[in-house]
Amino acid sequence: MLEEPPVLTPGQTFDSVTDQIADAVLTRPIGLGWLAGLALAMGLLAMLGMAITYLLLRGVGIWGIDVPIAWGFAIINFVWWIGIGHAGTLISAILLLLKQSWRNSINRFAEAMTLFAVACAGMFPLLHMGRPWLGYWMFPYPSSMGVWPQFRSPLVWDVFAVSTYATISAVFWFVGLVPDFATMREKARHKYTKAVYGILALGWRGSARHWKRYEALYILLAGIATPLVLSVHTVVSFDFAVAVMPGWHTTIFPPYFVAGAIYSGFAMVLVLAIPIRHYYRLENMITLRHLQNSAKVMLATGLIVAYGYVFEAFIAFYSGSTYERFMMQNRWFGSYAVFYWLLILLNILIPQVLWIPKVRSNIKALFLISVVILGGMWLERFVIIITSLSRDFLPSSWGHYTATRWDYATFFGTLGFFFTAMLIFIRIMPAISIFEMRMLLPESEVKSK
Amino acid sequence: MSHGVLAPAIYGLLAEFETPTELVNASQAAYRAGYRKIDAYSPFPIEEASEAIGYHKTGVPLIVLLGGILGGASGFALQYWINVIAYPLNIGGKPYNSWPAFIVPTFEMTILFAGLAGVFGLFALNGQPMPYHPLFNVDRFSAVTRDKFFLAVEAADPKFDIVGTTRFLESLKPLSISEVPH
């Protein structure tokens, strides 16, 4: 048996963890690598700005969507991004309830990742509406038109699920940050920096009464965020499963969408954690243990996803429905077959190397596999949406979908938004929860007399 | 003490400790000595510390529960009112009150209200935001966000008396004792 690496390398003190995390923000000079990354990310962000501007001028006709494939990239990207967000909530809420203290070193930036991923996801349905400035029509409010949302539609459920998810993720993140803002307030030397952190810390002073309420709320928020995160991707899967479209109308969608969400989310966690721990020299806090555990979660959720694919195919034939059977044959051998087999390769076959312990401790391999999984999960949504919509019941209404340059510009633009936000986040806020790291130290325990 | 002499205008006394164990022991001793207006301060949550100062129950869970009930009830009521009273639509012959379809928004509203009630409730109970507090006048107190542990005895405590309380705190062997000005 291999010895498991520690969650936190020995020899740390309250002082050293505080300084290491806070100084990465307060005193570390801005590096060339960070600037280069920001320049690249902001370049993509500028492209997003152009793509959206042109979209608002010309309408959604600049995208590849048509009838019958009215969903296209917008919905693929929406599902992909929101899935990525799910790992952040899993790490911060579910692993907290399960008392997995190793989460303490990765929950903060995973929560930030959730927030930015949900922001990216939220853009797509808005832009896809064609007239985003009328987006508030989705909410129930007494309008002068006298109409109300249709509450029997999963698309309305989605509005509630995603907006609740965004709100709860944001407050969970902020509540977690308050004690650390107090640390930053005390450590900051510049007057204005001190003032800004001071305002954000809301006058936190570490009172035992405050901590007691704080802990009560933190665990309750975790308790409500857990069913919430499971509900969000379930509701996203209802957007498909409640429709009668062949390949969508299936009961396996909710669990396999949730598993896929966590699968891609952990892949994104690794894609972010590996460079952050390297460039900010946080190898003593984000240890090999975290990377290995994430790899194990990916392996497990990946197998659930594989089970979903197998049963999708089985049910398609077992159902006896001509349309379902044709849908499956079309995925395997139709005009988009190459994407289906690429999906199987990226999402199911390649990640099986994670069974090998040596691969799980090879950082470069983990990074590559994570990128592969992110690509695979994107293809999964592509296959689900495009193959089903392009070949529905009536051959006379079949169609073909090709993404335009504006589709790609918008997709890569949101990647720019995401990485810009992450890069700025790690420069202005403690990327690791300082007070929860102190709790990992043995001297944080109260020894009974 | 004669009425002619003003009591010192201080918030209280602040004792500094090195470890969480010392803080908890000191808090227990202060509580046993009859002090009630005391508070323990630490850089991370210490369950034993709030127990030691006699703070056992918080109102937060009840606020979260009430928020959740309010959210769920108003979420369902909103959908019922819209679909049955204000804007009835016949969708595939389903009843106007097709409650299974209303479960998801009801659930989401429950979570939303519970979460927001909890967060605002926490800050309300803590009296936050409170940018100024007398304790911030003590320079050493800055380490409470870092690596030191503090026990404050407020002057408002009936048992408080500057000489006796100082002597009591000294008996706990703290790193330092500071007077906290207002």
XYZ file of C-alpha atoms in Angstrom:
631
model
C 0.000 0.000 0.000
C 1.176 3.489 -0.818
C 1.261 5.903 2.068
C -1.382 8.615 1.586
C 0.101 12.098 1.293
C -0.916 14.505 4.092
C -3.638 17.141 3.703
C -1.256 19.771 5.043
C 2.497 19.329 5.197
C 3.787 19.194 8.784
C 5.539 22.076 10.509
C 2.914 24.756 9.850
C 1.661 27.186 12.461
C -1.301 29.582 12.704
C 1.122 32.298 11.683
C 2.596 30.517 8.707
C -0.714 29.541 7.105
C -2.089 33.052 7.661
C 0.947 34.720 6.142
C 1.300 32.343 3.258
C -2.268 32.775 2.044
C -2.688 36.460 2.825
C 0.717 37.506 1.481
C -0.087 35.937 -1.874
C -2.618 38.758 -2.151
C -1.125 41.587 -0.119
C 2.611 41.615 -0.707
C 3.342 39.355 -3.647
C 4.326 41.467 -6.655
C 2.328 41.043 -9.843
C 4.138 38.470 -11.933
C 4.676 38.336 -15.654
C 2.938 34.974 -15.866
C -0.162 36.363 -14.211
C -0.148 39.390 -16.508
C 0.262 37.191 -19.565
C -2.606 34.998 -18.427
C -4.765 38.046 -17.791
C -3.903 39.511 -21.188
C -4.925 36.284 -22.900
C -8.111 35.947 -20.850
C -9.060 39.577 -21.393
C -8.411 39.195 -25.093
C -11.008 36.430 -25.146
C -13.262 38.574 -22.970
C -13.010 41.384 -25.515
C -13.996 38.868 -28.191
C -17.059 38.007 -26.088
C -17.913 41.689 -25.975
C -17.723 41.902 -29.752
C -19.727 38.721 -30.238
C -22.466 39.971 -27.932
C -22.516 43.423 -29.510
C -22.888 41.952 -32.967
C -25.534 39.564 -31.659
C -27.556 42.434 -30.245
C -27.253 44.346 -33.520
C -28.143 41.478 -35.836
C -30.040 38.916 -33.749
C -29.524 35.220 -33.143
C -29.409 34.565 -36.896
C -25.639 35.112 -36.708
C -25.421 31.788 -34.861
C -25.728 28.395 -36.528
C -29.129 27.700 -35.013
C -32.070 27.073 -37.302
C -35.261 25.026 -37.324
C -35.275 22.206 -36.223
C -31.962 22.756 -34.340
C -33.015 25.827 -32.376
C -30.821 25.119 -29.344
C -27.285 24.777 -30.665
C -24.202 26.085 -28.903
C -26.097 28.326 -26.529
C -27.746 25.477 -24.672
C -24.707 23.171 -24.949
C -22.589 25.833 -23.283
C -25.256 26.626 -20.707
C -25.414 22.991 -19.565
C -21.627 22.629 -19.699
C -20.922 25.708 -17.601
C -23.572 25.049 -15.019
C -22.258 21.504 -14.635
C -18.758 22.828 -13.976
C -20.137 24.949 -11.183
C -21.491 21.913 -9.380
C -18.130 20.663 -8.146
C -17.646 23.858 -6.169
C -20.835 23.285 -4.221
C -20.042 19.615 -3.810
C -16.680 20.487 -2.287
C -17.918 23.298 -0.084
C -21.225 21.800 1.070
C -21.400 18.028 0.640
C -17.819 17.335 1.724
C -18.351 19.638 4.720
C -21.341 17.571 5.813
C -19.304 14.407 5.313
C -16.541 15.902 7.509
C -13.928 15.589 4.763
C -11.540 18.154 6.193
C -9.214 17.971 3.175
C -11.796 20.134 1.417
C -10.703 23.101 3.567
C -7.806 23.929 1.263
C -9.763 23.889 -1.982
C -13.277 25.017 -1.085
C -12.677 28.750 -1.414
C -11.508 28.847 -4.992
C -13.879 26.027 -5.932
C -16.738 28.225 -4.699
C -15.381 31.126 -6.731
C -15.232 28.791 -9.706
C -18.900 27.917 -9.124
C -19.898 31.545 -9.046
C -18.078 32.465 -12.248
C -19.212 29.300 -14.024
C -22.848 30.039 -13.156
C -22.363 33.581 -14.438
C -21.086 32.161 -17.753
C -23.954 29.673 -17.850
C -26.517 32.370 -17.164
C -25.378 34.416 -20.151
C -26.369 31.784 -22.683
C -30.129 31.434 -22.128
C -30.290 35.234 -21.911
C -28.450 35.733 -25.208
C -30.337 32.848 -26.793
C -33.616 34.682 -26.175
C -32.558 37.130 -28.838
C -33.831 40.068 -26.831
C -31.944 39.780 -23.526
C -33.256 43.132 -22.337
C -36.645 41.452 -21.947
C -35.154 38.716 -19.760
C -37.170 39.879 -16.775
C -40.276 38.528 -18.530
C -39.217 35.122 -17.214
C -39.893 36.166 -13.643
C -43.377 36.316 -12.179
C -44.191 39.980 -11.747
C -47.443 41.881 -12.239
C -46.847 43.111 -15.776
C -48.974 45.589 -17.672
C -49.490 42.834 -20.285
C -51.439 40.827 -17.738
C -49.545 37.602 -18.488
C -47.686 35.283 -16.112
C -45.065 32.556 -16.549
C -46.258 29.050 -17.375
C -45.268 27.117 -14.269
C -45.752 23.689 -15.795
C -42.708 24.211 -18.010
C -39.240 23.009 -16.953
C -37.821 26.137 -18.590
C -39.544 28.223 -15.907
C -38.335 25.781 -13.245
C -34.851 26.384 -14.593
C -35.170 30.119 -13.986
C -35.970 29.429 -10.351
C -33.325 26.723 -9.945
C -30.456 28.630 -11.544
C -31.216 31.992 -9.937
C -31.564 30.374 -6.498
C -28.334 28.472 -7.090
C -26.470 31.627 -8.066
C -27.805 33.520 -5.036
C -27.094 30.799 -2.477
C -23.623 30.142 -3.925
C -22.826 33.839 -3.677
C -23.923 34.220 -0.047
C -22.233 30.950 0.968
C -19.022 32.225 -0.553
C -19.321 35.633 1.075
C -20.152 34.245 4.524
C -17.086 32.014 4.264
C -14.950 35.016 3.376
C -15.994 37.337 6.224
C -13.532 36.047 8.896
C -10.758 36.027 6.295
C -11.562 39.604 5.302
C -10.979 40.457 8.969
C -7.530 38.861 8.731
C -6.838 40.840 5.569
C -8.054 44.020 7.287
C -5.517 43.553 10.081
C -2.693 42.542 7.774
C -3.179 45.185 5.083
C -0.771 48.095 5.355
C -2.201 50.523 2.842
C -4.971 52.777 4.152
C -7.409 52.138 1.309
C -6.781 48.406 1.159
C -7.443 48.278 4.877
C -10.659 50.246 4.450
C -11.963 48.005 1.667
C -11.252 44.769 3.556
C -12.584 46.429 6.696
C -15.913 47.166 5.041
C -16.130 43.647 3.631
C -15.290 42.118 7.029
C -18.390 43.820 8.492
C -16.526 44.410 11.747
C -15.754 40.733 12.349
C -13.885 40.285 15.642
C -13.925 36.556 16.266
C -16.338 36.563 19.205
C -17.267 33.113 20.517
C -20.957 34.036 20.271
C -20.491 35.089 16.652
C -18.527 31.941 15.837
C -21.217 29.771 17.378
C -23.941 31.360 15.209
C -21.565 31.331 12.274
C -20.916 27.604 12.557
C -24.636 26.917 12.962
C -25.389 28.855 9.792
C -22.465 27.404 7.853
C -23.578 23.850 8.438
C -27.210 24.741 7.669
C -26.209 26.453 4.437
C -24.285 23.322 3.528
C -27.358 21.284 4.376
C -29.613 23.297 2.086
C -27.013 23.717 -0.655
C -26.676 19.938 -0.937
C -30.233 19.212 -2.156
C -30.078 22.491 -4.072
C -27.080 21.495 -6.172
C -28.619 18.104 -6.900
C -31.855 19.816 -7.886
C -30.195 22.261 -10.253
C -28.781 19.773 -12.697
C -31.865 17.610 -12.251
C -33.989 20.542 -13.391
C -31.550 21.210 -16.244
C -32.006 17.588 -17.300
C -35.797 18.088 -17.115
C -35.435 20.661 -19.892
C -34.655 17.617 -21.994
C -36.333 14.698 -20.248
C -39.780 16.307 -20.051
C -39.775 16.837 -23.835
C -40.896 13.922 -26.046
C -37.833 14.136 -28.287
C -36.185 10.736 -28.954
C -32.985 10.503 -26.928
C -34.202 13.074 -24.399
C -37.349 11.522 -23.008
C -35.701 9.249 -20.465
C -35.737 8.854 -16.691
C -31.996 8.245 -16.410
C -31.255 11.865 -17.282
C -31.411 13.460 -13.799
C -28.877 11.174 -12.055
C -26.566 10.970 -14.997
C -26.650 14.724 -15.566
C -25.760 15.319 -11.913
C -22.892 12.808 -12.087
C -21.671 14.363 -15.335
C -21.815 17.804 -13.756
C -19.598 16.751 -10.866
C -17.328 14.904 -13.290
C -16.639 18.009 -15.364
C -16.592 20.225 -12.271
C -13.782 18.274 -10.640
C -11.922 18.337 -13.927
C -12.150 22.147 -13.847
C -11.072 22.169 -10.182
C -7.892 20.328 -11.198
C -7.336 22.565 -14.219
C -7.414 25.542 -11.824
C -5.743 23.978 -8.767
C -2.696 22.613 -10.543
C -1.445 25.961 -11.883
C -2.528 27.894 -8.762
C -0.621 25.598 -6.393
C 2.384 25.733 -8.666
C 2.599 29.479 -9.285
C 1.608 30.487 -5.766
C 3.791 27.771 -4.167
C 0.843 26.324 -2.297
C 2.027 22.720 -2.675
C 2.093 22.441 1.110
C -1.630 23.262 1.337
C -3.035 21.869 -1.887
C -1.141 18.611 -1.648
C -0.993 15.528 -3.790
C -3.750 14.198 -1.536
C -6.208 16.766 -2.906
C -5.281 15.986 -6.473
C -5.562 12.251 -5.870
C -8.924 12.587 -4.143
C -10.227 14.708 -6.999
C -9.010 12.073 -9.439
C -10.887 9.398 -7.517
C -14.074 11.472 -7.578
C -13.645 11.893 -11.337
C -13.139 8.182 -11.790
C -16.281 7.361 -9.806
C -18.544 9.951 -11.416
C -17.114 9.069 -14.824
C -18.227 5.484 -14.302
C -21.743 6.680 -13.423
C -21.735 8.642 -16.658
C -20.571 5.543 -18.535
C -23.421 3.593 -16.951
C -25.755 6.318 -18.205
C -24.482 5.909 -21.772
C -24.864 2.141 -21.631
C -28.403 2.315 -20.342
C -29.386 5.043 -22.760
C -28.470 2.638 -25.537
C -30.055 -0.372 -23.865
C -33.367 1.385 -23.256
C -33.394 2.744 -26.798
C -33.555 -0.835 -28.095
C -35.498 -2.353 -25.206
C -38.244 0.285 -25.528
C -39.289 -1.126 -28.897
C -39.815 2.424 -30.132
C -38.718 2.885 -33.737
C -37.763 6.492 -33.073
C -35.656 5.719 -30.026
C -33.885 2.901 -31.856
C -33.231 5.107 -34.843
C -31.936 7.848 -32.568
C -29.312 5.479 -31.163
C -28.298 4.140 -34.559
C -28.070 7.707 -35.781
C -25.763 8.617 -32.910
C -23.531 5.666 -33.688
C -23.469 5.831 -37.487
C -25.216 9.085 -38.502
C -23.764 12.348 -39.673
C -22.535 13.279 -36.185
C -21.159 9.807 -35.365
C -17.607 11.102 -35.150
C -18.606 13.319 -32.222
C -20.279 10.406 -30.453
C -17.209 8.181 -30.695
C -14.939 11.053 -29.750
C -17.149 11.563 -26.716
C -16.784 7.901 -25.727
C -13.030 8.151 -26.167
C -12.581 11.383 -24.190
C -15.174 10.850 -21.509
C -15.089 7.110 -20.896
C -12.001 5.393 -22.312
C -9.119 7.778 -21.623
C -10.139 8.593 -18.012
C -9.905 4.869 -17.148
C -6.147 5.366 -16.746
C -7.073 6.996 -13.427
C -7.347 3.473 -12.039
C -3.534 3.423 -11.985
C -2.216 4.980 -8.735
C 0.885 6.269 -10.533
C -1.276 8.316 -12.903
C -3.224 9.754 -9.991
C -0.012 11.134 -8.533
C 1.343 12.433 -11.832
C 0.391 16.093 -11.912
C 0.926 16.649 -15.614
C -1.155 13.580 -16.466
C -3.953 14.740 -14.169
C -4.007 18.134 -15.830
C -4.203 16.605 -19.297
C -6.902 14.120 -18.316
C -8.931 16.937 -16.788
C -8.776 18.900 -20.029
C -9.788 15.739 -21.895
C -12.783 15.274 -19.584
C -13.865 18.900 -19.982
C -13.827 18.367 -23.729
C -15.667 15.076 -23.385
C -18.407 16.574 -21.260
C -18.867 19.391 -23.753
C -19.222 16.817 -26.536
C -21.783 14.914 -24.459
C -24.095 17.923 -24.468
C -23.388 18.473 -28.159
C -24.367 14.895 -28.988
C -27.503 14.991 -26.845
C -28.758 18.267 -28.280
C -27.682 18.161 -31.891
C -28.274 14.518 -32.858
C -31.748 14.471 -31.324
C -32.907 17.803 -32.717
C -31.532 17.211 -36.205
C -33.293 13.860 -36.616
C -36.698 13.948 -34.976
C -39.864 12.061 -35.941
C -40.527 13.427 -39.415
C -37.776 13.052 -42.043
C -39.251 16.065 -43.836
C -38.260 18.234 -40.895
C -34.726 16.946 -40.487
C -31.908 19.412 -40.588
C -28.208 19.904 -40.147
C -26.341 22.078 -37.688
C -23.052 23.845 -38.210
C -21.744 26.338 -35.689
C -20.660 29.719 -37.034
C -17.635 31.750 -36.046
C -19.917 33.747 -33.732
C -20.852 30.585 -31.874
C -17.186 29.859 -31.275
C -16.445 33.488 -30.416
C -19.176 33.458 -27.774
C -18.081 30.117 -26.317
C -14.381 30.964 -26.117
C -15.384 34.430 -24.972
C -17.055 33.000 -21.893
C -13.855 31.057 -21.195
C -12.150 34.444 -21.280
C -14.699 35.848 -18.847
C -14.224 32.870 -16.537
C -10.438 32.995 -16.469
C -10.367 36.795 -16.183
C -12.606 36.573 -13.145
C -10.546 33.738 -11.618
C -7.251 35.564 -12.202
C -8.555 38.743 -10.592
C -10.077 36.739 -7.746
C -6.788 35.092 -6.775
C -5.103 38.509 -6.674
C -7.635 40.298 -4.469
C -9.063 37.663 -2.143
C -7.529 34.843 -0.100
C -7.794 31.903 -2.515
C -7.707 29.422 0.358
C -9.879 29.725 3.430
C -7.431 30.922 6.086
C -9.546 30.236 9.156
C -10.429 26.746 7.980
C -6.755 26.009 7.344
C -6.007 26.996 10.962
C -8.563 24.403 12.008
C -6.546 21.701 10.225
C -3.571 22.337 12.509
C -3.187 20.048 15.509
C -2.714 23.033 17.860
C -6.257 24.204 17.062
C -7.608 21.400 19.227
C -8.644 22.079 22.795
C -6.969 19.578 25.105
C -9.187 18.443 27.942
C -7.756 18.690 31.419
C -16.760 53.468 46.438
C -18.249 56.911 46.965
C -20.657 58.339 44.413
C -18.455 61.329 43.877
C -15.791 59.263 42.109
C -16.503 58.331 38.505
C -15.954 54.737 37.525
C -13.156 54.480 34.926
C -14.645 54.985 31.461
C -13.459 51.729 30.031
C -15.177 48.981 28.074
C -13.511 46.285 30.097
C -10.378 44.202 30.438
C -8.833 42.017 27.794
C -6.564 39.059 28.549
C -4.474 37.488 25.830
C -3.676 33.770 25.582
C -1.370 31.640 23.498
C -3.467 28.533 22.882
C -7.127 27.619 22.477
C -6.896 25.336 25.506
C -5.765 28.232 27.729
C -8.590 30.379 26.383
C -11.212 27.733 27.136
C -9.827 27.120 30.636
C -9.737 30.861 31.347
C -13.283 31.329 30.046
C -14.505 28.504 32.250
C -12.739 30.011 35.262
C -14.246 33.440 34.600
C -17.717 31.949 34.251
C -17.242 29.964 37.467
C -16.057 33.114 39.240
C -19.455 34.600 38.468
C -18.645 36.836 35.500
C -21.399 36.839 32.887
C -20.600 39.727 30.550
C -17.599 37.934 29.102
C -16.674 36.878 25.626
C -13.945 34.712 24.161
C -12.271 35.766 20.922
C -10.416 33.434 18.602
C -9.081 33.246 15.030
C -11.269 30.221 14.240
C -14.415 28.687 15.724
C -13.872 26.844 19.028
C -16.940 24.952 20.119
C -15.724 24.668 23.719
C -15.219 28.438 24.000
C -18.867 29.352 23.490
C -19.857 26.592 25.914
C -17.387 27.940 28.475
C -18.850 31.451 28.452
C -22.313 29.989 28.900
C -23.582 30.509 25.361
C -25.289 27.272 24.381
C -28.093 27.960 21.915
C -28.289 30.190 18.861
C -31.371 31.526 17.178
C -29.960 30.842 13.710
C -31.567 27.415 13.084
C -35.029 28.735 13.959
C -34.574 31.699 11.603
C -33.523 29.347 8.798
C -36.528 27.121 9.469
C -38.961 30.041 9.479
C -37.399 31.430 6.316
C -37.750 28.065 4.632
C -41.392 27.677 5.638
C -42.172 31.205 4.494
C -40.367 30.659 1.188
C -42.040 27.339 0.461
C -45.500 28.590 1.395
C -45.196 31.807 -0.584
C -43.664 29.966 -3.546
C -46.564 27.571 -3.749
C -49.129 30.290 -3.056
C -47.688 32.385 -5.869
C -48.034 29.549 -8.368
C -51.491 28.614 -7.124
C -52.706 32.194 -7.392
C -51.239 32.650 -10.881
C -52.418 29.346 -12.308
C -55.813 29.061 -10.641
C -56.973 32.631 -10.035
C -55.078 35.303 -11.957
C -54.139 33.626 -15.218
C -55.652 30.162 -15.638
C -54.328 28.387 -18.728
C -55.436 25.027 -20.033
C -52.219 23.149 -20.760
C -52.910 19.706 -22.182
C -56.084 19.404 -20.120
C -54.160 19.380 -16.853
C -55.951 20.747 -13.780
C -55.297 24.399 -12.990
C -53.862 23.406 -9.646
C -51.391 20.901 -11.109
C -49.353 20.805 -7.940
C -46.736 18.225 -8.993
C -45.520 20.730 -11.566
C -45.228 23.364 -8.851
C -42.876 21.316 -6.683
C -39.650 22.547 -8.252
C -40.249 26.309 -7.863
C -41.691 25.670 -4.369
C -38.533 23.774 -3.420
C -36.238 26.434 -4.869
C -38.106 29.212 -3.046
C -37.814 27.229 0.198
C -34.044 27.022 -0.211
C -33.707 30.635 -1.319
C -35.650 32.068 1.604
C -34.055 29.717 4.147
C -30.567 30.638 2.980
C -31.128 34.383 2.802
C -32.997 34.422 6.120
C -30.058 32.581 7.697
C -27.423 34.937 6.325
C -29.294 38.124 7.187
C -30.304 36.572 10.511
C -26.676 35.777 11.340
C -25.535 39.308 10.653
C -28.514 40.787 12.502
C -27.880 38.658 15.594
C -24.166 39.463 15.472
C -24.950 43.146 15.155
C -22.987 43.269 11.919
C -21.891 45.301 10.139
C -20.230 46.987 13.112
C -17.104 48.735 11.826
C -16.275 50.205 15.231
C -15.896 48.256 18.434
C -14.029 49.293 21.606
C -11.863 46.160 21.381
C -10.301 47.498 18.187
C -8.711 50.221 20.354
C -6.353 47.600 21.759
C -3.478 47.127 19.340
C -2.697 43.604 20.473
C -6.281 42.567 19.668
C -5.369 42.632 15.971
C -3.787 39.189 16.490
C -7.250 37.712 17.076
C -7.521 37.365 13.304
C -4.201 35.556 13.282
C -2.866 33.397 16.081
C -3.847 34.775 19.514
C -6.803 34.120 21.796
C -8.540 36.699 23.969
C -10.913 36.800 26.895
C -12.776 40.058 27.506
C -14.533 40.911 30.752
C -16.832 43.873 30.272
C -16.994 46.737 32.763
C -20.765 46.449 32.549
C -20.585 43.149 34.442
C -21.944 43.625 37.984
C -18.974 41.727 39.403
C -16.485 43.875 37.515
C -14.103 45.977 39.520
C -10.890 47.131 37.968
C -8.559 45.975 40.712
C -10.217 42.691 41.578
C -10.862 41.674 37.997
C -7.308 42.504 36.987
C -6.040 40.367 39.833
C -8.410 37.575 38.803
C -7.235 37.707 35.196
C -3.588 37.717 36.321
C -4.241 34.481 38.168
C -5.101 32.896 34.775
C -1.497 33.536 33.587
C -2.269 35.365 30.332
C 0.365 36.719 27.947
C -0.919 40.235 28.561
C -3.779 42.171 30.106
C -5.050 45.371 28.512
C -7.571 47.949 29.556
C -10.050 48.505 26.747
C -10.936 52.201 26.365
C -14.229 53.201 24.806
